[in-house]
Amino acid sequence: SKEAVGSLQCQICEIAVEEAIIYSRENKISGEDELSDMVDGLCSVKKKEGRWVSQLDVVQEDPGGPLSVEKQADIGYCRSECTIVQRACQTSLRGKEETLASLLQSGAKPKKIKDQVCKKICGKKRPTVTDWKDEPFEARDQKEVETEDMIAKMKAETGMGMKMYRREELMGMSEGDMETMAAREAFASERQAARMAETEL
């Protein structure tokens, strides 16, 4: 609901700024374009930089009162609460993406970034939510998340999806197995391209 999104915007904005700072430092992202791309994916649970969204559990301390979020240790399944968090993230950062990216690039202090990016949204009164139905937080299997990361990494490196393999098979593989498989696929596609080039001569 609109009230639920509005109720969370300030808190989500501040968490998004913190996550952006942590992610950019951990992954050594400092270039203007790279930071802009990272900020663009910051609210998307499908992107690594936006995964924090699915670690938040929405809670309502007082019935009929405003909502807040609590960070969980694990990544959870993205259902209705997670969708509300994503929306709150998008609306709180709308129009502020460039500001956030340039402040990150300049190495500004977290407080300064929060003030500049979130001040306006945090100055608004938080709406109360009367018809809130809590959704239990359900953690995802860490192995499944790692497998998804590996598939995304392979796709980025080889340009190939691993659709022909079942998820169960992939989850049973080590990173080394996957790298061997990706190298094999890349080699096969190069050979195919070379064959096609020969036939065109």
PDB file of C-alpha atoms in Angstrom:
ATOM      1  CA  SER A   1       0.000   0.000   0.000  1.00  0.00           C
ATOM      2  CA  LYS A   2       0.945   3.617  -0.497  1.00  0.00           C
ATOM      3  CA  GLU A   3       0.949   4.161   3.287  1.00  0.00           C
ATOM      4  CA  ALA A   4       3.279   1.199   3.833  1.00  0.00           C
ATOM      5  CA  VAL A   5       5.773   2.546   1.276  1.00  0.00           C
ATOM      6  CA  GLY A   6       5.543   6.064   2.728  1.00  0.00           C
ATOM      7  CA  SER A   7       5.976   4.748   6.247  1.00  0.00           C
ATOM      8  CA  LEU A   8       9.279   3.065   5.367  1.00  0.00           C
ATOM      9  CA  GLN A   9      10.857   5.559   2.967  1.00  0.00           C
ATOM     10  CA  CYS A  10      13.069   7.449   5.428  1.00  0.00           C
ATOM     11  CA  GLN A  11      14.508   4.354   7.107  1.00  0.00           C
ATOM     12  CA  ILE A  12      14.989   2.571   3.769  1.00  0.00           C
ATOM     13  CA  CYS A  13      16.714   5.610   2.254  1.00  0.00           C
ATOM     14  CA  GLU A  14      19.250   5.692   5.097  1.00  0.00           C
ATOM     15  CA  ILE A  15      19.858   1.929   4.896  1.00  0.00           C
ATOM     16  CA  ALA A  16      20.246   2.172   1.098  1.00  0.00           C
ATOM     17  CA  VAL A  17      22.946   4.831   1.555  1.00  0.00           C
ATOM     18  CA  GLU A  18      24.777   2.615   4.092  1.00  0.00           C
ATOM     19  CA  GLU A  19      24.543  -0.403   1.780  1.00  0.00           C
ATOM     20  CA  ALA A  20      25.818   1.658  -1.172  1.00  0.00           C
ATOM     21  CA  ILE A  21      28.843   2.785   0.856  1.00  0.00           C
ATOM     22  CA  ILE A  22      29.621  -0.780   2.023  1.00  0.00           C
ATOM     23  CA  TYR A  23      29.102  -2.363  -1.402  1.00  0.00           C
ATOM     24  CA  SER A  24      31.198   0.211  -3.262  1.00  0.00           C
ATOM     25  CA  ARG A  25      34.053  -0.165  -0.752  1.00  0.00           C
ATOM     26  CA  GLU A  26      33.990  -3.958  -0.635  1.00  0.00           C
ATOM     27  CA  ASN A  27      33.905  -4.229  -4.422  1.00  0.00           C
ATOM     28  CA  LYS A  28      36.318  -1.327  -4.979  1.00  0.00           C
ATOM     29  CA  ILE A  29      33.868   0.575  -7.161  1.00  0.00           C
ATOM     30  CA  SER A  30      35.081   4.135  -7.613  1.00  0.00           C
ATOM     31  CA  GLY A  31      34.565   5.151 -11.263  1.00  0.00           C
ATOM     32  CA  GLU A  32      31.679   7.451 -12.139  1.00  0.00           C
ATOM     33  CA  ASP A  33      29.990   5.037 -14.571  1.00  0.00           C
ATOM     34  CA  GLU A  34      30.450   2.017 -12.297  1.00  0.00           C
ATOM     35  CA  LEU A  35      28.998   3.915  -9.332  1.00  0.00           C
ATOM     36  CA  SER A  36      26.029   5.074 -11.424  1.00  0.00           C
ATOM     37  CA  ASP A  37      25.356   1.489 -12.502  1.00  0.00           C
ATOM     38  CA  MET A  38      25.610   0.322  -8.898  1.00  0.00           C
ATOM     39  CA  VAL A  39      23.166   3.009  -7.703  1.00  0.00           C
ATOM     40  CA  ASP A  40      20.753   2.017 -10.499  1.00  0.00           C
ATOM     41  CA  GLY A  41      20.711  -1.541  -9.167  1.00  0.00           C
ATOM     42  CA  LEU A  42      20.630  -0.603  -5.489  1.00  0.00           C
ATOM     43  CA  CYS A  43      16.885  -1.251  -5.058  1.00  0.00           C
ATOM     44  CA  SER A  44      16.732  -4.345  -7.250  1.00  0.00           C
ATOM     45  CA  VAL A  45      16.735  -7.634  -5.382  1.00  0.00           C
ATOM     46  CA  LYS A  46      17.895  -9.382  -8.560  1.00  0.00           C
ATOM     47  CA  LYS A  47      21.161  -7.424  -8.509  1.00  0.00           C
ATOM     48  CA  LYS A  48      23.930  -8.228  -6.045  1.00  0.00           C
ATOM     49  CA  GLU A  49      24.088  -4.597  -4.900  1.00  0.00           C
ATOM     50  CA  GLY A  50      20.344  -4.650  -4.178  1.00  0.00           C
ATOM     51  CA  ARG A  51      20.215  -7.962  -2.363  1.00  0.00           C
ATOM     52  CA  TRP A  52      20.099  -6.271   1.062  1.00  0.00           C
ATOM     53  CA  VAL A  53      16.457  -5.470   0.229  1.00  0.00           C
ATOM     54  CA  SER A  54      15.541  -9.129   0.752  1.00  0.00           C
ATOM     55  CA  GLN A  55      17.283  -9.201   4.153  1.00  0.00           C
ATOM     56  CA  LEU A  56      14.786  -6.783   5.687  1.00  0.00           C
ATOM     57  CA  ASP A  57      11.749  -7.868   7.639  1.00  0.00           C
ATOM     58  CA  VAL A  58       8.952  -5.308   7.889  1.00  0.00           C
ATOM     59  CA  VAL A  59       7.496  -4.955  11.399  1.00  0.00           C
ATOM     60  CA  GLN A  60       4.725  -2.935  13.007  1.00  0.00           C
ATOM     61  CA  GLU A  61       5.373  -2.390  16.689  1.00  0.00           C
ATOM     62  CA  ASP A  62       1.982  -0.858  17.493  1.00  0.00           C
ATOM     63  CA  PRO A  63      -1.194  -1.963  15.726  1.00  0.00           C
ATOM     64  CA  GLY A  64      -2.286   0.822  13.395  1.00  0.00           C
ATOM     65  CA  GLY A  65       1.047   2.614  13.813  1.00  0.00           C
ATOM     66  CA  PRO A  66       3.885   3.244  11.340  1.00  0.00           C
ATOM     67  CA  LEU A  67       6.077   0.462   9.952  1.00  0.00           C
ATOM     68  CA  SER A  68       9.791  -0.115  10.315  1.00  0.00           C
ATOM     69  CA  VAL A  69      12.313  -2.716   9.156  1.00  0.00           C
ATOM     70  CA  GLU A  70      14.694  -5.056  10.940  1.00  0.00           C
ATOM     71  CA  LYS A  71      17.715  -6.502   9.147  1.00  0.00           C
ATOM     72  CA  GLN A  72      18.023 -10.275   9.230  1.00  0.00           C
ATOM     73  CA  ALA A  73      21.234 -12.300   9.025  1.00  0.00           C
ATOM     74  CA  ASP A  74      20.104 -14.211   5.935  1.00  0.00           C
ATOM     75  CA  ILE A  75      18.733 -13.359   2.528  1.00  0.00           C
ATOM     76  CA  GLY A  76      15.011 -14.051   2.403  1.00  0.00           C
ATOM     77  CA  TYR A  77      12.475 -14.888  -0.269  1.00  0.00           C
ATOM     78  CA  CYS A  78      11.167 -11.754  -1.961  1.00  0.00           C
ATOM     79  CA  ARG A  79       7.420 -11.665  -1.448  1.00  0.00           C
ATOM     80  CA  SER A  80       5.007  -8.834  -0.667  1.00  0.00           C
ATOM     81  CA  GLU A  81       7.006  -7.193   2.175  1.00  0.00           C
ATOM     82  CA  CYS A  82      10.173  -7.277   0.106  1.00  0.00           C
ATOM     83  CA  THR A  83       8.290  -5.686  -2.821  1.00  0.00           C
ATOM     84  CA  ILE A  84       7.158  -2.849  -0.517  1.00  0.00           C
ATOM     85  CA  VAL A  85      10.787  -2.337   0.599  1.00  0.00           C
ATOM     86  CA  GLN A  86      11.904  -2.235  -3.058  1.00  0.00           C
ATOM     87  CA  ARG A  87       9.250   0.372  -3.817  1.00  0.00           C
ATOM     88  CA  ALA A  88      10.193   2.438  -0.761  1.00  0.00           C
ATOM     89  CA  CYS A  89      13.829   2.282  -1.890  1.00  0.00           C
ATOM     90  CA  GLN A  90      12.993   3.392  -5.438  1.00  0.00           C
ATOM     91  CA  THR A  91      10.748   6.272  -4.374  1.00  0.00           C
ATOM     92  CA  SER A  92      13.162   7.515  -1.695  1.00  0.00           C
ATOM     93  CA  LEU A  93      16.101   7.629  -4.148  1.00  0.00           C
ATOM     94  CA  ARG A  94      14.157   8.936  -7.159  1.00  0.00           C
ATOM     95  CA  GLY A  95      15.920  11.960  -8.611  1.00  0.00           C
ATOM     96  CA  LYS A  96      18.788  11.543  -6.142  1.00  0.00           C
ATOM     97  CA  GLU A  97      20.717   8.840  -8.029  1.00  0.00           C
ATOM     98  CA  GLU A  98      23.321  11.202  -9.492  1.00  0.00           C
ATOM     99  CA  THR A  99      23.788  12.986  -6.159  1.00  0.00           C
ATOM    100  CA  LEU A 100      24.356   9.655  -4.400  1.00  0.00           C
ATOM    101  CA  ALA A 101      26.835   8.435  -7.035  1.00  0.00           C
ATOM    102  CA  SER A 102      28.861  11.675  -6.980  1.00  0.00           C
ATOM    103  CA  LEU A 103      28.939  11.799  -3.156  1.00  0.00           C
ATOM    104  CA  LEU A 104      30.181   8.195  -3.090  1.00  0.00           C
ATOM    105  CA  GLN A 105      32.839   9.076  -5.641  1.00  0.00           C
ATOM    106  CA  SER A 106      34.018  12.059  -3.617  1.00  0.00           C
ATOM    107  CA  GLY A 107      34.353   9.870  -0.496  1.00  0.00           C
ATOM    108  CA  ALA A 108      31.922  11.978   1.540  1.00  0.00           C
ATOM    109  CA  LYS A 109      31.122  10.930   5.119  1.00  0.00           C
ATOM    110  CA  PRO A 110      28.044   8.673   5.567  1.00  0.00           C
ATOM    111  CA  LYS A 111      26.212  11.363   7.580  1.00  0.00           C
ATOM    112  CA  LYS A 112      26.719  13.950   4.833  1.00  0.00           C
ATOM    113  CA  ILE A 113      25.467  11.526   2.157  1.00  0.00           C
ATOM    114  CA  LYS A 114      22.383  10.628   4.230  1.00  0.00           C
ATOM    115  CA  ASP A 115      21.627  14.309   4.856  1.00  0.00           C
ATOM    116  CA  GLN A 116      21.831  15.218   1.189  1.00  0.00           C
ATOM    117  CA  VAL A 117      20.005  12.183  -0.168  1.00  0.00           C
ATOM    118  CA  CYS A 118      17.419  11.442   2.536  1.00  0.00           C
ATOM    119  CA  LYS A 119      16.770  14.759   4.327  1.00  0.00           C
ATOM    120  CA  LYS A 120      13.683  15.725   2.313  1.00  0.00           C
ATOM    121  CA  ILE A 121      12.042  12.309   2.547  1.00  0.00           C
ATOM    122  CA  CYS A 122      12.901  12.048   6.254  1.00  0.00           C
ATOM    123  CA  GLY A 123      11.333  15.447   6.905  1.00  0.00           C
ATOM    124  CA  LYS A 124       7.906  14.099   6.002  1.00  0.00           C
ATOM    125  CA  LYS A 125       5.566  12.711   8.632  1.00  0.00           C
ATOM    126  CA  ARG A 126       5.412   8.922   8.499  1.00  0.00           C
ATOM    127  CA  PRO A 127       1.932   7.697   7.627  1.00  0.00           C
ATOM    128  CA  THR A 128       0.282   5.116   9.867  1.00  0.00           C
ATOM    129  CA  VAL A 129      -0.840   1.787   8.415  1.00  0.00           C
ATOM    130  CA  THR A 130      -4.162   0.478   9.669  1.00  0.00           C
ATOM    131  CA  ASP A 131      -4.624  -2.755   7.718  1.00  0.00           C
ATOM    132  CA  TRP A 132      -1.127  -4.262   7.996  1.00  0.00           C
ATOM    133  CA  LYS A 133      -0.827  -8.052   7.732  1.00  0.00           C
ATOM    134  CA  ASP A 134       2.592  -9.277   8.815  1.00  0.00           C
ATOM    135  CA  GLU A 135       4.334 -11.754   6.571  1.00  0.00           C
ATOM    136  CA  PRO A 136       6.782 -14.138   8.259  1.00  0.00           C
ATOM    137  CA  PHE A 137      10.390 -13.732   7.103  1.00  0.00           C
ATOM    138  CA  GLU A 138      11.615 -16.886   5.377  1.00  0.00           C
ATOM    139  CA  ALA A 139      15.357 -17.279   4.822  1.00  0.00           C
ATOM    140  CA  ARG A 140      16.676 -18.718   1.568  1.00  0.00           C
ATOM    141  CA  ASP A 141      19.168 -21.562   1.337  1.00  0.00           C
ATOM    142  CA  GLN A 142      22.619 -19.960   1.164  1.00  0.00           C
ATOM    143  CA  LYS A 143      23.784 -22.604  -1.335  1.00  0.00           C
ATOM    144  CA  GLU A 144      20.951 -21.658  -3.692  1.00  0.00           C
ATOM    145  CA  VAL A 145      21.984 -17.978  -3.516  1.00  0.00           C
ATOM    146  CA  GLU A 146      25.628 -18.887  -4.220  1.00  0.00           C
ATOM    147  CA  THR A 147      24.548 -20.993  -7.200  1.00  0.00           C
ATOM    148  CA  GLU A 148      22.599 -18.057  -8.633  1.00  0.00           C
ATOM    149  CA  ASP A 149      25.675 -15.874  -8.213  1.00  0.00           C
ATOM    150  CA  MET A 150      27.833 -18.425 -10.012  1.00  0.00           C
ATOM    151  CA  ILE A 151      25.367 -18.676 -12.901  1.00  0.00           C
ATOM    152  CA  ALA A 152      25.265 -14.877 -13.214  1.00  0.00           C
ATOM    153  CA  LYS A 153      29.074 -14.727 -13.097  1.00  0.00           C
ATOM    154  CA  MET A 154      29.423 -17.407 -15.771  1.00  0.00           C
ATOM    155  CA  LYS A 155      26.882 -15.646 -17.959  1.00  0.00           C
ATOM    156  CA  ALA A 156      28.754 -12.359 -17.623  1.00  0.00           C
ATOM    157  CA  GLU A 157      32.095 -14.014 -18.419  1.00  0.00           C
ATOM    158  CA  THR A 158      31.063 -16.340 -21.240  1.00  0.00           C
ATOM    159  CA  GLY A 159      27.890 -14.671 -22.505  1.00  0.00           C
ATOM    160  CA  MET A 160      26.154 -18.007 -22.041  1.00  0.00           C
ATOM    161  CA  GLY A 161      23.327 -19.014 -19.776  1.00  0.00           C
ATOM    162  CA  MET A 162      23.376 -22.403 -18.107  1.00  0.00           C
ATOM    163  CA  LYS A 163      19.765 -23.179 -18.870  1.00  0.00           C
ATOM    164  CA  MET A 164      20.580 -26.744 -19.982  1.00  0.00           C
ATOM    165  CA  TYR A 165      21.568 -27.716 -16.454  1.00  0.00           C
ATOM    166  CA  ARG A 166      19.081 -28.284 -13.690  1.00  0.00           C
ATOM    167  CA  ARG A 167      19.380 -26.160 -10.561  1.00  0.00           C
ATOM    168  CA  GLU A 168      19.930 -29.295  -8.455  1.00  0.00           C
ATOM    169  CA  GLU A 169      22.893 -30.282 -10.627  1.00  0.00           C
ATOM    170  CA  LEU A 170      24.394 -26.816 -10.368  1.00  0.00           C
ATOM    171  CA  MET A 171      23.922 -26.696  -6.607  1.00  0.00           C
ATOM    172  CA  GLY A 172      25.906 -29.918  -6.295  1.00  0.00           C
ATOM    173  CA  MET A 173      28.859 -28.496  -8.198  1.00  0.00           C
ATOM    174  CA  SER A 174      31.865 -26.705  -6.836  1.00  0.00           C
ATOM    175  CA  GLU A 175      32.997 -23.398  -8.301  1.00  0.00           C
ATOM    176  CA  GLY A 176      35.851 -25.272 -10.031  1.00  0.00           C
ATOM    177  CA  ASP A 177      33.370 -27.622 -11.732  1.00  0.00           C
ATOM    178  CA  MET A 178      31.385 -24.672 -12.942  1.00  0.00           C
ATOM    179  CA  GLU A 179      34.426 -22.842 -14.255  1.00  0.00           C
ATOM    180  CA  THR A 180      35.488 -25.962 -16.197  1.00  0.00           C
ATOM    181  CA  MET A 181      32.000 -26.233 -17.627  1.00  0.00           C
ATOM    182  CA  ALA A 182      31.875 -22.553 -18.567  1.00  0.00           C
ATOM    183  CA  ALA A 183      35.277 -22.811 -20.256  1.00  0.00           C
ATOM    184  CA  ARG A 184      34.033 -25.814 -22.222  1.00  0.00           C
ATOM    185  CA  GLU A 185      30.921 -23.932 -23.315  1.00  0.00           C
ATOM    186  CA  ALA A 186      32.929 -20.855 -24.284  1.00  0.00           C
ATOM    187  CA  PHE A 187      35.347 -23.056 -26.297  1.00  0.00           C
ATOM    188  CA  ALA A 188      32.450 -24.767 -28.075  1.00  0.00           C
ATOM    189  CA  SER A 189      30.863 -21.439 -29.000  1.00  0.00           C
ATOM    190  CA  GLU A 190      34.203 -20.114 -30.298  1.00  0.00           C
ATOM    191  CA  ARG A 191      34.624 -23.218 -32.468  1.00  0.00           C
ATOM    192  CA  GLN A 192      31.128 -22.810 -33.788  1.00  0.00           C
ATOM    193  CA  ALA A 193      31.807 -19.169 -34.637  1.00  0.00           C
ATOM    194  CA  ALA A 194      35.056 -20.156 -36.366  1.00  0.00           C
ATOM    195  CA  ARG A 195      33.224 -22.811 -38.414  1.00  0.00           C
ATOM    196  CA  MET A 196      30.594 -20.299 -39.454  1.00  0.00           C
ATOM    197  CA  ALA A 197      33.316 -17.832 -40.464  1.00  0.00           C
ATOM    198  CA  GLU A 198      34.923 -20.573 -42.602  1.00  0.00           C
ATOM    199  CA  THR A 199      31.696 -21.346 -44.408  1.00  0.00           C
ATOM    200  CA  GLU A 200      31.234 -17.695 -45.252  1.00  0.00           C
ATOM    201  CA  LEU A 201      34.623 -17.521 -47.025  1.00  0.00           C
TER     202      LEU A 201
END
